[in-house]
GROMACS .gro file of C-alpha atoms in nm:
model
  274
    1MET     CA    1   6.146   2.392  -0.213
    2LEU     CA    2   5.899   2.131  -0.354
    3PHE     CA    3   5.650   2.295  -0.609
    4ILE     CA    4   5.322   2.095  -0.730
    5ARG     CA    5   5.209   2.171  -1.050
    6GLN     CA    6   4.822   2.174  -1.009
    7LYS     CA    7   4.641   2.058  -1.330
    8LYS     CA    8   4.375   2.265  -1.465
    9ILE     CA    9   4.067   2.121  -1.530
   10ASN     CA   10   3.963   2.129  -1.925
   11PRO     CA   11   3.678   2.404  -1.953
   12ARG     CA   12   3.458   2.179  -2.179
   13LEU     CA   13   3.468   1.916  -1.900
   14LYS     CA   14   3.418   2.146  -1.622
   15GLN     CA   15   3.097   2.299  -1.825
   16VAL     CA   16   2.992   1.913  -1.855
   17LEU     CA   17   3.020   1.858  -1.506
   18ILE     CA   18   2.846   2.174  -1.382
   19ILE     CA   19   2.548   2.070  -1.614
   20VAL     CA   20   2.540   1.713  -1.487
   21LEU     CA   21   2.536   1.812  -1.124
   22SER     CA   22   2.257   2.099  -1.202
   23LEU     CA   23   2.043   1.803  -1.355
   24TYR     CA   24   2.109   1.572  -1.080
   25ILE     CA   25   2.001   1.836  -0.811
   26MET     CA   26   1.710   1.923  -1.029
   27LEU     CA   27   1.592   1.561  -1.064
   28GLY     CA   28   1.638   1.511  -0.686
   29THR     CA   29   1.459   1.804  -0.589
   30SER     CA   30   1.178   1.717  -0.845
   31LEU     CA   31   1.175   1.350  -0.674
   32TYR     CA   32   1.116   1.533  -0.346
   33LEU     CA   33   0.843   1.785  -0.428
   34LEU     CA   34   0.661   1.553  -0.671
   35GLN     CA   35   0.651   1.231  -0.467
   36GLU     CA   36   0.306   1.247  -0.351
   37LYS     CA   37   0.194   1.273  -0.731
   38ILE     CA   38   0.412   0.979  -0.805
   39LEU     CA   39   0.317   0.749  -0.524
   40PHE     CA   40  -0.081   0.843  -0.491
   41LEU     CA   41  -0.266   0.834  -0.807
   42PRO     CA   42  -0.636   0.901  -0.701
   43THR     CA   43  -0.943   0.969  -0.903
   44ILE     CA   44  -1.229   1.200  -0.743
   45LEU     CA   45  -1.585   1.118  -0.724
   46ALA     CA   46  -1.872   1.369  -0.691
   47GLN     CA   47  -2.019   1.365  -0.328
   48ASP     CA   48  -2.337   1.264  -0.506
   49TYR     CA   49  -2.197   1.006  -0.708
   50GLN     CA   50  -2.440   0.670  -0.690
   51PHE     CA   51  -2.215   0.345  -0.649
   52LYS     CA   52  -2.358   0.037  -0.813
   53PHE     CA   53  -2.246  -0.300  -0.749
   54SER     CA   54  -2.382  -0.645  -0.758
   55HIS     CA   55  -2.397  -0.717  -0.369
   56THR     CA   56  -2.574  -0.530  -0.075
   57PHE     CA   57  -2.351  -0.267   0.065
   58GLU     CA   58  -2.396   0.040   0.291
   59GLU     CA   59  -2.196   0.357   0.212
   60LEU     CA   60  -2.008   0.500   0.507
   61PHE     CA   61  -1.861   0.839   0.600
   62LEU     CA   62  -1.655   0.776   0.911
   63LYS     CA   63  -1.542   1.081   1.096
   64THR     CA   64  -1.179   1.133   1.224
   65GLU     CA   65  -1.035   1.313   1.500
   66ASP     CA   66  -0.934   1.610   1.276
   67ASN     CA   67  -1.277   1.635   1.115
   68VAL     CA   68  -1.227   1.465   0.789
   69GLU     CA   69  -1.473   1.229   0.631
   70ILE     CA   70  -1.335   0.906   0.522
   71ASN     CA   71  -1.568   0.745   0.237
   72ALA     CA   72  -1.588   0.388   0.293
   73LEU     CA   73  -1.829   0.074   0.164
   74HIS     CA   74  -1.966  -0.205   0.391
   75PHE     CA   75  -2.072  -0.513   0.194
   76LYS     CA   76  -2.284  -0.729   0.393
   77VAL     CA   77  -2.425  -1.085   0.319
   78GLU     CA   78  -2.651  -1.316   0.527
   79ASN     CA   79  -2.470  -1.535   0.790
   80PRO     CA   80  -2.102  -1.402   0.696
   81LYS     CA   81  -1.795  -1.625   0.779
   82GLY     CA   82  -1.632  -1.324   0.884
   83ILE     CA   83  -1.556  -0.955   0.790
   84ILE     CA   84  -1.243  -0.854   0.558
   85LEU     CA   85  -1.102  -0.513   0.631
   86TYR     CA   86  -0.951  -0.441   0.280
   87PHE     CA   87  -0.691  -0.167   0.190
   88HIS     CA   88  -0.660  -0.110  -0.172
   89GLY     CA   89  -0.384   0.012  -0.413
   90ASN     CA   90  -0.270   0.355  -0.501
   91ALA     CA   91  -0.499   0.414  -0.803
   92GLY     CA   92  -0.829   0.483  -0.851
   93ASP     CA   93  -1.134   0.499  -0.607
   94LEU     CA   94  -1.403   0.277  -0.463
   95SER     CA   95  -1.621   0.261  -0.795
   96ARG     CA   96  -1.342   0.059  -0.913
   97TRP     CA   97  -1.205  -0.097  -0.586
   98GLY     CA   98  -1.548  -0.194  -0.479
   99THR     CA   99  -1.587  -0.423  -0.751
  100VAL     CA  100  -1.237  -0.594  -0.666
  101ALA     CA  101  -1.379  -0.629  -0.313
  102GLU     CA  102  -1.686  -0.808  -0.441
  103TYR     CA  103  -1.468  -1.112  -0.506
  104PHE     CA  104  -1.450  -1.180  -0.137
  105VAL     CA  105  -1.842  -1.122  -0.097
  106ASP     CA  106  -1.867  -1.388  -0.333
  107ARG     CA  107  -1.702  -1.616  -0.044
  108ASN     CA  108  -1.965  -1.498   0.189
  109TYR     CA  109  -1.750  -1.287   0.361
  110ASP     CA  110  -1.854  -0.932   0.465
  111VAL     CA  111  -1.627  -0.644   0.328
  112LEU     CA  112  -1.551  -0.312   0.462
  113ILE     CA  113  -1.324  -0.095   0.217
  114MET     CA  114  -1.221   0.268   0.256
  115ASP     CA  115  -1.084   0.540   0.013
  116TYR     CA  116  -0.777   0.716   0.157
  117ARG     CA  117  -0.784   1.085   0.201
  118THR     CA  118  -0.809   1.275  -0.154
  119TYR     CA  119  -0.942   0.952  -0.328
  120GLY     CA  120  -1.322   0.919  -0.420
  121LYS     CA  121  -1.523   1.111  -0.188
  122SER     CA  122  -1.276   1.107   0.112
  123THR     CA  123  -1.183   1.457   0.219
  124GLY     CA  124  -0.880   1.561   0.413
  125LYS     CA  125  -0.479   1.625   0.383
  126LEU     CA  126  -0.270   1.329   0.280
  127SER     CA  127   0.016   1.244   0.513
  128GLU     CA  128   0.150   0.900   0.628
  129GLN     CA  129   0.041   0.921   0.996
  130ALA     CA  130  -0.312   1.040   0.867
  131LEU     CA  131  -0.351   0.726   0.669
  132TYR     CA  132  -0.250   0.487   0.968
  133ASN     CA  133  -0.503   0.709   1.174
  134ASP     CA  134  -0.782   0.681   0.941
  135ALA     CA  135  -0.724   0.293   0.882
  136GLN     CA  136  -0.752   0.261   1.253
  137VAL     CA  137  -1.095   0.452   1.253
  138CYS     CA  138  -1.212   0.167   1.040
  139TYR     CA  139  -1.103  -0.072   1.247
  140ASN     CA  140  -1.253   0.071   1.540
  141TYR     CA  141  -1.582   0.101   1.345
  142LEU     CA  142  -1.566  -0.279   1.266
  143LYS     CA  143  -1.489  -0.348   1.640
  144ASN     CA  144  -1.829  -0.219   1.724
  145ASN     CA  145  -1.994  -0.475   1.518
  146TYR     CA  146  -1.779  -0.777   1.518
  147GLN     CA  147  -1.556  -0.983   1.732
  148GLU     CA  148  -1.171  -0.914   1.663
  149ASN     CA  149  -1.133  -1.289   1.586
  150GLU     CA  150  -1.387  -1.223   1.308
  151ILE     CA  151  -1.182  -0.962   1.150
  152ILE     CA  152  -0.940  -1.042   0.847
  153VAL     CA  153  -0.713  -0.754   0.740
  154TYR     CA  154  -0.631  -0.759   0.386
  155GLY     CA  155  -0.371  -0.522   0.230
  156ARG     CA  156  -0.280  -0.490  -0.166
  157SER     CA  157   0.025  -0.327  -0.305
  158LEU     CA  158   0.027   0.033  -0.128
  159GLY     CA  159  -0.221  -0.099   0.089
  160THR     CA  160  -0.015  -0.375   0.256
  161GLY     CA  161   0.193  -0.119   0.465
  162ILE     CA  162  -0.125   0.029   0.594
  163ALA     CA  163  -0.281  -0.315   0.663
  164THR     CA  164   0.042  -0.419   0.848
  165HIS     CA  165   0.039  -0.143   1.051
  166VAL     CA  166  -0.319  -0.192   1.149
  167ALA     CA  167  -0.242  -0.571   1.225
  168GLU     CA  168   0.056  -0.467   1.421
  169ASN     CA  169  -0.162  -0.233   1.663
  170ASN     CA  170  -0.447  -0.470   1.711
  171ASN     CA  171  -0.546  -0.843   1.736
  172PRO     CA  172  -0.727  -0.925   1.400
  173LYS     CA  173  -0.775  -1.307   1.323
  174GLN     CA  174  -0.504  -1.300   1.035
  175LEU     CA  175  -0.332  -1.077   0.800
  176ILE     CA  176  -0.345  -1.104   0.400
  177LEU     CA  177  -0.076  -0.913   0.196
  178GLU     CA  178  -0.108  -0.908  -0.191
  179THR     CA  179   0.204  -0.800  -0.359
  180PRO     CA  180   0.362  -0.672  -0.050
  181TYR     CA  181   0.696  -0.444  -0.015
  182TYR     CA  182   0.976  -0.422   0.231
  183SER     CA  183   0.943  -0.058   0.282
  184MET     CA  184   0.863   0.256   0.028
  185ALA     CA  185   1.232   0.314   0.065
  186ASP     CA  186   1.331  -0.006  -0.089
  187ILE     CA  187   1.115   0.039  -0.357
  188ALA     CA  188   1.234   0.402  -0.429
  189HIS     CA  189   1.580   0.296  -0.394
  190SER     CA  190   1.521   0.000  -0.661
  191ARG     CA  191   1.385   0.258  -0.904
  192PHE     CA  192   1.616   0.565  -0.835
  193PRO     CA  193   1.953   0.387  -0.736
  194TYR     CA  194   2.185   0.707  -0.784
  195PHE     CA  195   1.949   0.943  -0.568
  196PRO     CA  196   1.937   0.940  -0.178
  197THR     CA  197   1.611   0.837  -0.176
  198LYS     CA  198   1.599   0.738   0.216
  199TYR     CA  199   1.637   1.093   0.294
  200LEU     CA  200   1.414   1.245   0.018
  201LEU     CA  201   1.095   1.035   0.116
  202LYS     CA  202   0.825   1.191   0.325
  203TYR     CA  203   0.607   0.855   0.297
  204LYS     CA  204   0.830   0.576   0.426
  205PHE     CA  205   0.577   0.301   0.503
  206PRO     CA  206   0.825   0.071   0.677
  207THR     CA  207   0.613  -0.251   0.657
  208HIS     CA  208   0.955  -0.443   0.761
  209ARG     CA  209   0.929  -0.287   1.110
  210PHE     CA  210   0.555  -0.327   1.172
  211ILE     CA  211   0.532  -0.673   1.082
  212LYS     CA  212   0.774  -0.793   1.323
  213ASP     CA  213   0.509  -0.730   1.619
  214VAL     CA  214   0.199  -0.883   1.404
  215SER     CA  215   0.087  -1.156   1.646
  216CYS     CA  216  -0.178  -1.300   1.406
  217PRO     CA  217  -0.110  -1.562   1.084
  218ILE     CA  218   0.014  -1.377   0.809
  219SER     CA  219   0.007  -1.477   0.443
  220MET     CA  220   0.202  -1.327   0.160
  221VAL     CA  221   0.142  -1.380  -0.217
  222HIS     CA  222   0.352  -1.230  -0.493
  223GLY     CA  223   0.372  -1.280  -0.844
  224THR     CA  224   0.755  -1.348  -1.014
  225ASP     CA  225   0.686  -1.119  -1.303
  226ASP     CA  226   0.560  -0.790  -1.079
  227SER     CA  227   0.699  -0.504  -1.248
  228ILE     CA  228   0.563  -0.259  -0.994
  229ILE     CA  229   0.710  -0.386  -0.671
  230SER     CA  230   0.953  -0.658  -0.730
  231ILE     CA  231   0.915  -0.994  -0.564
  232GLU     CA  232   1.273  -0.949  -0.419
  233SER     CA  233   1.134  -0.679  -0.200
  234ALA     CA  234   0.840  -0.908  -0.091
  235LYS     CA  235   1.087  -1.207  -0.007
  236LYS     CA  236   1.317  -0.974   0.191
  237LEU     CA  237   0.994  -0.870   0.380
  238TYR     CA  238   0.929  -1.235   0.453
  239LYS     CA  239   1.282  -1.296   0.604
  240VAL     CA  240   1.206  -1.051   0.877
  241ALA     CA  241   0.833  -1.176   0.926
  242PRO     CA  242   0.775  -1.365   1.260
  243GLN     CA  243   0.870  -1.718   1.131
  244GLY     CA  244   0.613  -2.022   1.195
  245LYS     CA  245   0.335  -1.800   1.147
  246THR     CA  246   0.388  -1.655   0.810
  247THR     CA  247   0.382  -1.816   0.450
  248PHE     CA  248   0.480  -1.678   0.128
  249THR     CA  249   0.311  -1.796  -0.200
  250GLU     CA  250   0.476  -1.740  -0.517
  251ILE     CA  251   0.259  -1.712  -0.853
  252LYS     CA  252   0.471  -1.793  -1.140
  253LYS     CA  253   0.449  -1.517  -1.417
  254GLY     CA  254   0.236  -1.361  -1.223
  255ASN     CA  255   0.250  -0.979  -1.252
  256HIS     CA  256   0.125  -0.688  -1.014
  257ASN     CA  257  -0.234  -0.654  -1.104
  258ASP     CA  258  -0.348  -0.988  -1.260
  259LEU     CA  259  -0.280  -1.262  -0.967
  260ILE     CA  260  -0.649  -1.335  -0.952
  261ALA     CA  261  -0.605  -1.480  -1.316
  262PHE     CA  262  -0.406  -1.755  -1.164
  263GLU     CA  263  -0.530  -2.083  -1.019
  264THR     CA  264  -0.268  -2.037  -0.755
  265PHE     CA  265  -0.433  -1.740  -0.628
  266HIS     CA  266  -0.789  -1.900  -0.610
  267SER     CA  267  -0.648  -2.203  -0.446
  268LEU     CA  268  -0.483  -1.991  -0.172
  269MET     CA  269  -0.784  -1.790  -0.084
  270ASN     CA  270  -0.988  -2.138  -0.071
  271THR     CA  271  -0.722  -2.215   0.225
  272LEU     CA  272  -0.711  -1.879   0.376
  273LEU     CA  273  -1.062  -1.799   0.347
  274PRO     CA  274  -1.286  -2.135   0.350
   0.00000   0.00000   0.00000
């Protein structure tokens, strides 16, 4: 009869393994439970807050099907070249992003920019589908005031996934993506490679799926030194985008929030928004 002697695990090693496993489970659980706080960094404005900008604008409260009010700013110029529907990044509120939008107003474009749910004066509960629905509400508002061939959809950072979803389901003039990503799962995996982020994420933002069915021209711009969304994620998105109608502009030494400081960015905007 063959006897196999089983090695006993060293008690100290066993204790270490239990501690490591416990920490792993605890951190993974924290990632799942706190992902909204990690992904969304809103600031809240009082409902009577008065916006102040250099250009003429109208403050809007757009109603959604679930009775939520989405706060938005509609900048208007005389004889606009078109209208830009702008989806901003994951931090701040319209008091900051409205100033960013004025760059496009200076180019003689009307601009509509919304605050996501829980941001600024916007109400409602966050969810990925709600963000897509709210974005469509804004697009529908514009369709009542402009022709679709006058609408340019612009997304920045977090907003690039939302902007691409809008472009997929409508027929705007063009789609511009500043610091885009392949998917939120792609970003999460690059930051937390030892966790099954694909299964932990409640917010997927699969830009790579949406972009395949976008019919309008697509322009992407990304900095080589982006420390928030790697340029590799953007290039990965570019590879699955419709070829022949998609361009990719790489800004040397550009980081996540400073592309506007580079002449390459302004040259690109001169081409896309003449």
